PDB file of C-alpha atoms and ligand atoms in Angstrom:
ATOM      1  CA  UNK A 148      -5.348 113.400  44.058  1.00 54.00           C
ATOM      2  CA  UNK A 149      -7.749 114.742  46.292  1.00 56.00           C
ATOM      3  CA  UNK A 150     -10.721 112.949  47.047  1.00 56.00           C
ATOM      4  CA  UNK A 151     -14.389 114.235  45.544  1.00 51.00           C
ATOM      5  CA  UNK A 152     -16.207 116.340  48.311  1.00 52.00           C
ATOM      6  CA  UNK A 153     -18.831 114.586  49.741  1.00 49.00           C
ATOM      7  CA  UNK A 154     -21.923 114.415  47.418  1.00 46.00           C
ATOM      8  CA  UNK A 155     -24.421 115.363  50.304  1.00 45.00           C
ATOM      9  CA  UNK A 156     -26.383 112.616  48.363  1.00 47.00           C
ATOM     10  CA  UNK A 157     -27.710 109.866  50.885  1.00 49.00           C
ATOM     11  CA  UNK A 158     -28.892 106.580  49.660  1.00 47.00           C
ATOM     12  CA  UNK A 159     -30.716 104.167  51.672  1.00 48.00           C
ATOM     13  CA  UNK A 160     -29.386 101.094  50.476  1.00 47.00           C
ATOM     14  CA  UNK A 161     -30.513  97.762  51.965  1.00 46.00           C
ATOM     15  CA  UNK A 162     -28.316  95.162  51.990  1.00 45.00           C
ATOM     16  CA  UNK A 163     -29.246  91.420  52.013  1.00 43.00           C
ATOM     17  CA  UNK A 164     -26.451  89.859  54.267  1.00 43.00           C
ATOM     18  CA  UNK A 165     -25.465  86.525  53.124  1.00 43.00           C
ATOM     19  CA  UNK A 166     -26.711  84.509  50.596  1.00 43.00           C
ATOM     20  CA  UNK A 167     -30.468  83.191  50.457  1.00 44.00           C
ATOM     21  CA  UNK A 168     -30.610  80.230  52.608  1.00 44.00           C
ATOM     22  CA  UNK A 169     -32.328  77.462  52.014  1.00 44.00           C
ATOM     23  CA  UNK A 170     -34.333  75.878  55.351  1.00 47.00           C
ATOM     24  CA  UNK A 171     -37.005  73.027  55.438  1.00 52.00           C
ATOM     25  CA  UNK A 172     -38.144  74.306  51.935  1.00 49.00           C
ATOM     26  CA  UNK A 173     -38.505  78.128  53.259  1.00 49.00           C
ATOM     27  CA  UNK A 174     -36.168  80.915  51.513  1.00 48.00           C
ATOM     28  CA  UNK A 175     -34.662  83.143  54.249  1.00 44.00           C
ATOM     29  CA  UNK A 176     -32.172  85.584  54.629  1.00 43.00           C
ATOM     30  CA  UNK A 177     -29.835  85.672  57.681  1.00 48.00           C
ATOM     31  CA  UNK A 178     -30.207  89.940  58.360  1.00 50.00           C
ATOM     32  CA  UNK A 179     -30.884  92.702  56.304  1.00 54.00           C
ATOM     33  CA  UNK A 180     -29.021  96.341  57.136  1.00 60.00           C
ATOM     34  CA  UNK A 181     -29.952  99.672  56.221  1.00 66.00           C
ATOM     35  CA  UNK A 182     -26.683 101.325  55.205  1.00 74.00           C
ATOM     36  CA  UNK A 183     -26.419 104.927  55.188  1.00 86.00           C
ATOM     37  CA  UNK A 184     -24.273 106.759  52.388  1.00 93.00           C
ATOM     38  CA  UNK A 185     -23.758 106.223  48.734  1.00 96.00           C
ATOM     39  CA  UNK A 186     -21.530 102.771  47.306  1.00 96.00           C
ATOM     40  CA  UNK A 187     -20.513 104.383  44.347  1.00 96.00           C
ATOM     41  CA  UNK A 188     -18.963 107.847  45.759  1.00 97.00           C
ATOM     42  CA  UNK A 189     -17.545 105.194  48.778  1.00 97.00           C
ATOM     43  CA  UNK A 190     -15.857 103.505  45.889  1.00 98.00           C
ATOM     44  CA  UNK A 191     -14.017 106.373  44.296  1.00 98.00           C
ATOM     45  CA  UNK A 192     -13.108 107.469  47.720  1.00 98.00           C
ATOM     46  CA  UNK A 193     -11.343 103.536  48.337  1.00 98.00           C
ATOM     47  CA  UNK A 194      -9.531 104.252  45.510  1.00 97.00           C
ATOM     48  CA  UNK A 195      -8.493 107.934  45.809  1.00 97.00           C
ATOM     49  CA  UNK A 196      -7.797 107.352  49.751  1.00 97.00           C
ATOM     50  CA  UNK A 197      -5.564 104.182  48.229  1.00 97.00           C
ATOM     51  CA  UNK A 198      -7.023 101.862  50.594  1.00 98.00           C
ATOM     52  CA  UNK A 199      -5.773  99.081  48.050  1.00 98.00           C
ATOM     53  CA  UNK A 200      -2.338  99.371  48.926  1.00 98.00           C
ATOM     54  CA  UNK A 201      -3.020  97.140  52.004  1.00 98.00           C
ATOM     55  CA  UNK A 202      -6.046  96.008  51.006  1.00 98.00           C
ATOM     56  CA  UNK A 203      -7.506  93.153  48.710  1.00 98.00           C
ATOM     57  CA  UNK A 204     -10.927  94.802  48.005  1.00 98.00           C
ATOM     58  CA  UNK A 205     -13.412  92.746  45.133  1.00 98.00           C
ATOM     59  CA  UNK A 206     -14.648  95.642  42.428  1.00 97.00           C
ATOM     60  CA  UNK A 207     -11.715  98.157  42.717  1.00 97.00           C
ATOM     61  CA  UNK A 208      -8.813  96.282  40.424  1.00 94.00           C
ATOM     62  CA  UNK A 209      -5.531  97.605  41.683  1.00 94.00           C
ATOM     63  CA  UNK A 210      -6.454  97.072  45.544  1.00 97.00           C
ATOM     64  CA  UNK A 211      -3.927  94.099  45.928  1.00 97.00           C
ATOM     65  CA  UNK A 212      -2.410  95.270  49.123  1.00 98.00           C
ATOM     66  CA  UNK A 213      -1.781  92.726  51.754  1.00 98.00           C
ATOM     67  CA  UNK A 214      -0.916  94.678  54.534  1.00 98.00           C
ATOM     68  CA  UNK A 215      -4.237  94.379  56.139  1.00 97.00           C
ATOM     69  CA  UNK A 216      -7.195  91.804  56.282  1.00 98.00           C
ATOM     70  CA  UNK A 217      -8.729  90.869  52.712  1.00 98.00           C
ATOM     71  CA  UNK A 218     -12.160  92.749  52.855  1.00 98.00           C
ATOM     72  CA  UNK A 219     -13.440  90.335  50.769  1.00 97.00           C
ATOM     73  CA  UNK A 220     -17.387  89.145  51.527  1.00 97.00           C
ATOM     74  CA  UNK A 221     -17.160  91.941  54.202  1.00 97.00           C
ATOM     75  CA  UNK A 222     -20.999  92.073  54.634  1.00 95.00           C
ATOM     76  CA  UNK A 223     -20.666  88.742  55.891  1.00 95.00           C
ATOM     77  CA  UNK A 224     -18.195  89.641  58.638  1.00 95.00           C
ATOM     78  CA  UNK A 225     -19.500  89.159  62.456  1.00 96.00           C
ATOM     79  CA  UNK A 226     -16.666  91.593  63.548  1.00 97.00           C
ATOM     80  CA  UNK A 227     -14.757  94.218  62.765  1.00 97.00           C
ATOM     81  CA  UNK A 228     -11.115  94.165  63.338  1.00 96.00           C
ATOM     82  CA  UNK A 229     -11.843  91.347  65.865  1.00 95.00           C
ATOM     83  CA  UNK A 230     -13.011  94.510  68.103  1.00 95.00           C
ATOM     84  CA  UNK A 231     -16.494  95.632  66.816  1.00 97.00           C
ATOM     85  CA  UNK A 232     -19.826  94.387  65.892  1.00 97.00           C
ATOM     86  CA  UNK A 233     -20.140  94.698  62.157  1.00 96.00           C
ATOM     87  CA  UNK A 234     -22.516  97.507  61.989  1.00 95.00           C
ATOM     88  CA  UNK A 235     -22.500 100.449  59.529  1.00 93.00           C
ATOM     89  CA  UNK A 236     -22.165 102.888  62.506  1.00 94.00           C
ATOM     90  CA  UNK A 237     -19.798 101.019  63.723  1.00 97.00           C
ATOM     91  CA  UNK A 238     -17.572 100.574  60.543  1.00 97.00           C
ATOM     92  CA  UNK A 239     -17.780 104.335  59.762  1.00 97.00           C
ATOM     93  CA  UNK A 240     -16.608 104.765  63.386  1.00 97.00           C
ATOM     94  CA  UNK A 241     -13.736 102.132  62.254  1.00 98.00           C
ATOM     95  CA  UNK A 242     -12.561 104.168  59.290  1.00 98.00           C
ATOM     96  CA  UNK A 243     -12.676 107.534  60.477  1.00 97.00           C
ATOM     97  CA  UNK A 244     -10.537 106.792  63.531  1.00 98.00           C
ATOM     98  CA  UNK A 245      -9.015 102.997  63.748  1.00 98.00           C
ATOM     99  CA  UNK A 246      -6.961 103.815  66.575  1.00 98.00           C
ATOM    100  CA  UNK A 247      -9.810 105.229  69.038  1.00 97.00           C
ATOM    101  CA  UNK A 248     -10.633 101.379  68.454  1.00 97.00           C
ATOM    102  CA  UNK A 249      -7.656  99.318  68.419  1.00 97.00           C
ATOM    103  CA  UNK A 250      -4.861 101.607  69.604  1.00 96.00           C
ATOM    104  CA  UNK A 251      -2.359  99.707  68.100  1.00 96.00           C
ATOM    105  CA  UNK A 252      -3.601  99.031  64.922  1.00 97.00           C
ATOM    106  CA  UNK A 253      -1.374  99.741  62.023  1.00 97.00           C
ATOM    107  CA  UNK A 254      -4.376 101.225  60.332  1.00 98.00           C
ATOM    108  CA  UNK A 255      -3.529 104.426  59.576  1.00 98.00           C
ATOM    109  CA  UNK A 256      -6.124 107.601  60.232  1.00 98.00           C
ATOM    110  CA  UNK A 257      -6.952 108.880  56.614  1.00 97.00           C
ATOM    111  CA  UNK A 258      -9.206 111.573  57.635  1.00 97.00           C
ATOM    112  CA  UNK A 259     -12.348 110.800  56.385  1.00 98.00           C
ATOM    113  CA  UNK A 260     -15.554 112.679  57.367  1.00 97.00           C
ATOM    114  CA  UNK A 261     -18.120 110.880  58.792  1.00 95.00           C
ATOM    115  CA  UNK A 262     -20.517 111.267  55.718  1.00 96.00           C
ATOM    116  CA  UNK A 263     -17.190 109.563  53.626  1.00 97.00           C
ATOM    117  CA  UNK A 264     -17.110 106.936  56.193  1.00 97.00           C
ATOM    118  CA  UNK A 265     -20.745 105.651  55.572  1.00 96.00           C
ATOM    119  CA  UNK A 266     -20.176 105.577  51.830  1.00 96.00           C
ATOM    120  CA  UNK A 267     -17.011 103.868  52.351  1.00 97.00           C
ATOM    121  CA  UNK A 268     -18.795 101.532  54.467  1.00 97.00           C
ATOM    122  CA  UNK A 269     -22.247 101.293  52.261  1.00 96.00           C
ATOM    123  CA  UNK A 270     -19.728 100.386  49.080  1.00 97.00           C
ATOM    124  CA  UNK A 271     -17.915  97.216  51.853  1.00 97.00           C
ATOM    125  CA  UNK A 272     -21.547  96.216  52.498  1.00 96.00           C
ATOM    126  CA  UNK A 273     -22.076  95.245  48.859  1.00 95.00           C
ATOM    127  CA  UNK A 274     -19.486  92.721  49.241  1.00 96.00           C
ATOM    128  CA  UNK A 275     -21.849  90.228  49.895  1.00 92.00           C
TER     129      UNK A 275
HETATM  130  C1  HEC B 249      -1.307 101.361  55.705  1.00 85.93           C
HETATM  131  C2  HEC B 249      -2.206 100.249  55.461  1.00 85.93           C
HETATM  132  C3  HEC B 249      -3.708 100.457  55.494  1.00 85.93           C
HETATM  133  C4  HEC B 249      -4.450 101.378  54.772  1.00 85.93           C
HETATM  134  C5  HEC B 249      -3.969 102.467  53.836  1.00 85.93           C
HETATM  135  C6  HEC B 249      -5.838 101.062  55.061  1.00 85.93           C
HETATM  136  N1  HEC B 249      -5.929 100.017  55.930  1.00 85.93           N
HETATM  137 FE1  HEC B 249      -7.619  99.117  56.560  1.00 85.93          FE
HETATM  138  N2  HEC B 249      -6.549  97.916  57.791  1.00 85.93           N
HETATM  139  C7  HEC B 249      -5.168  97.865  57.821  1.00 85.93           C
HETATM  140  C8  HEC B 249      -4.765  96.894  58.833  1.00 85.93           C
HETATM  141  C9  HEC B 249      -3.320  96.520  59.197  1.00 85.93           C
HETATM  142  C10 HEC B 249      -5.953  96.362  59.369  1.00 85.93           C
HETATM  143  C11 HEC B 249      -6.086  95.316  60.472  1.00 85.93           C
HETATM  144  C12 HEC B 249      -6.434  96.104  61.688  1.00 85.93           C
HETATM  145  C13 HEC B 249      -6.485  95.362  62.966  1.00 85.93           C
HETATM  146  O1  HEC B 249      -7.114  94.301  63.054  1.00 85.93           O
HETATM  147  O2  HEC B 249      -5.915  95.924  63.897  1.00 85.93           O
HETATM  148  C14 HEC B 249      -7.052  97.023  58.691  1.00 85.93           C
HETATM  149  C15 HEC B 249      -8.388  96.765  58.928  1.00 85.93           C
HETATM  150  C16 HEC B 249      -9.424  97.241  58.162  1.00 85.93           C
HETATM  151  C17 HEC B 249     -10.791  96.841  58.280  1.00 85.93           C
HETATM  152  C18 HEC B 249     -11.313  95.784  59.241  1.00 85.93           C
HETATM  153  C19 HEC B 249     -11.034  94.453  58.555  1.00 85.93           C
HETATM  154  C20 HEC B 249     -11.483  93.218  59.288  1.00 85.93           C
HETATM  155  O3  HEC B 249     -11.195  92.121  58.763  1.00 85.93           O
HETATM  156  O4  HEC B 249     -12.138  93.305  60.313  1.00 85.93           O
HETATM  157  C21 HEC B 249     -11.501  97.521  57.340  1.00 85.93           C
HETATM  158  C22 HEC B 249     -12.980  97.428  57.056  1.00 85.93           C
HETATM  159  C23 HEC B 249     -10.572  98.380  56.653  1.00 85.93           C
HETATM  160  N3  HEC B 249      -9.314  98.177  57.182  1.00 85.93           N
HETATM  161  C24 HEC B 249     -10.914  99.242  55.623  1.00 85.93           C
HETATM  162  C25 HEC B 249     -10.032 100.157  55.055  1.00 85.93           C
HETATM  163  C26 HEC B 249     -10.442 101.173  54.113  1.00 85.93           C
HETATM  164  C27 HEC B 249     -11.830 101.343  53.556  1.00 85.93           C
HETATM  165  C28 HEC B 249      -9.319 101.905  53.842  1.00 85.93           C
HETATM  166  C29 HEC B 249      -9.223 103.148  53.003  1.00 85.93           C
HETATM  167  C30 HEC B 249     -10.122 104.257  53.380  1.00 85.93           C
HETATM  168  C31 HEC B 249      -8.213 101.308  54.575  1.00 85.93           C
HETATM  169  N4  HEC B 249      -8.693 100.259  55.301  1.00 85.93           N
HETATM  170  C32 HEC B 249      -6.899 101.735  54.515  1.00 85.93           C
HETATM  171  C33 HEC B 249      -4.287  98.595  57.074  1.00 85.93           C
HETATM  172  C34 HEC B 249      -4.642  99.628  56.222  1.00 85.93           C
END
């Protein structure tokens, strides 16, 4: 099946990473980032680009794969692939192209566009 075009709809969504924390009686929260693209066309695009067959992914029910990293919590993550800063920018440059990053990845280049990239990415950053 081929993948919904992009909606040209952009969301700011901010994203409160990690849980509230609890400090001397003060609530804080570790960082907050502004994600660029919509979570709910990201997550029919995880599922139409099959991103589940090597992927564990919370919210989508048949991604069981376990051919790559569980992206489980992934708004938590420091790093991406062990190579990048966890960033929006830089996990939309991640899924458009995983080999400009990690040449020998065995992530596979599934074409996305860069505005499908940052809704891929804004639906990861509500795994939180
Ligand atoms: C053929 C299997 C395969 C498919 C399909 C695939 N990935 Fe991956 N993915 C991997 C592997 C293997 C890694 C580990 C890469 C590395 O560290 O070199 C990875 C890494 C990642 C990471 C970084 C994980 C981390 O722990 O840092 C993210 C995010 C990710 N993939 C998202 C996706 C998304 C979203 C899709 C669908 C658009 C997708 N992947 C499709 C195999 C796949």
């Amino acid at each position: 099946m081929r993948p919904l075009p992009a909606s040209g709809v952009v969301l700011l969504v901010a994203v409160a990473v990690g849980s509230l924390a609890c400090t001397g009686g003060k609530v804080t929260r570790a960082y907050t980032v502004a994600v660029e693209g919509n979570p709910l066309h990201g997550k029919q695009l995880i599922q139409s680009y099959g991103c589940g067959s090597c992927h564990i992914i919370p919210g989508i029910r048949t991604a069981r794969g376990l051919v790559g990293p569980p992206l489980t919590l992934f708004a938590r993550r420091t790093m991406i692939a062990g190579e990048l800063p966890n960033s929006p920018d830089n996990l939309a440059r991640w899924l458009k192209d995983p080999a400009a990053v990690e040449p020998k990845t065995a992530m596979p280049n599934l074409g996305l566009t860069s505005q499908q990239a940052h809704d891929v990415a804004a639906y990861l950053y509500t795994l939180q």
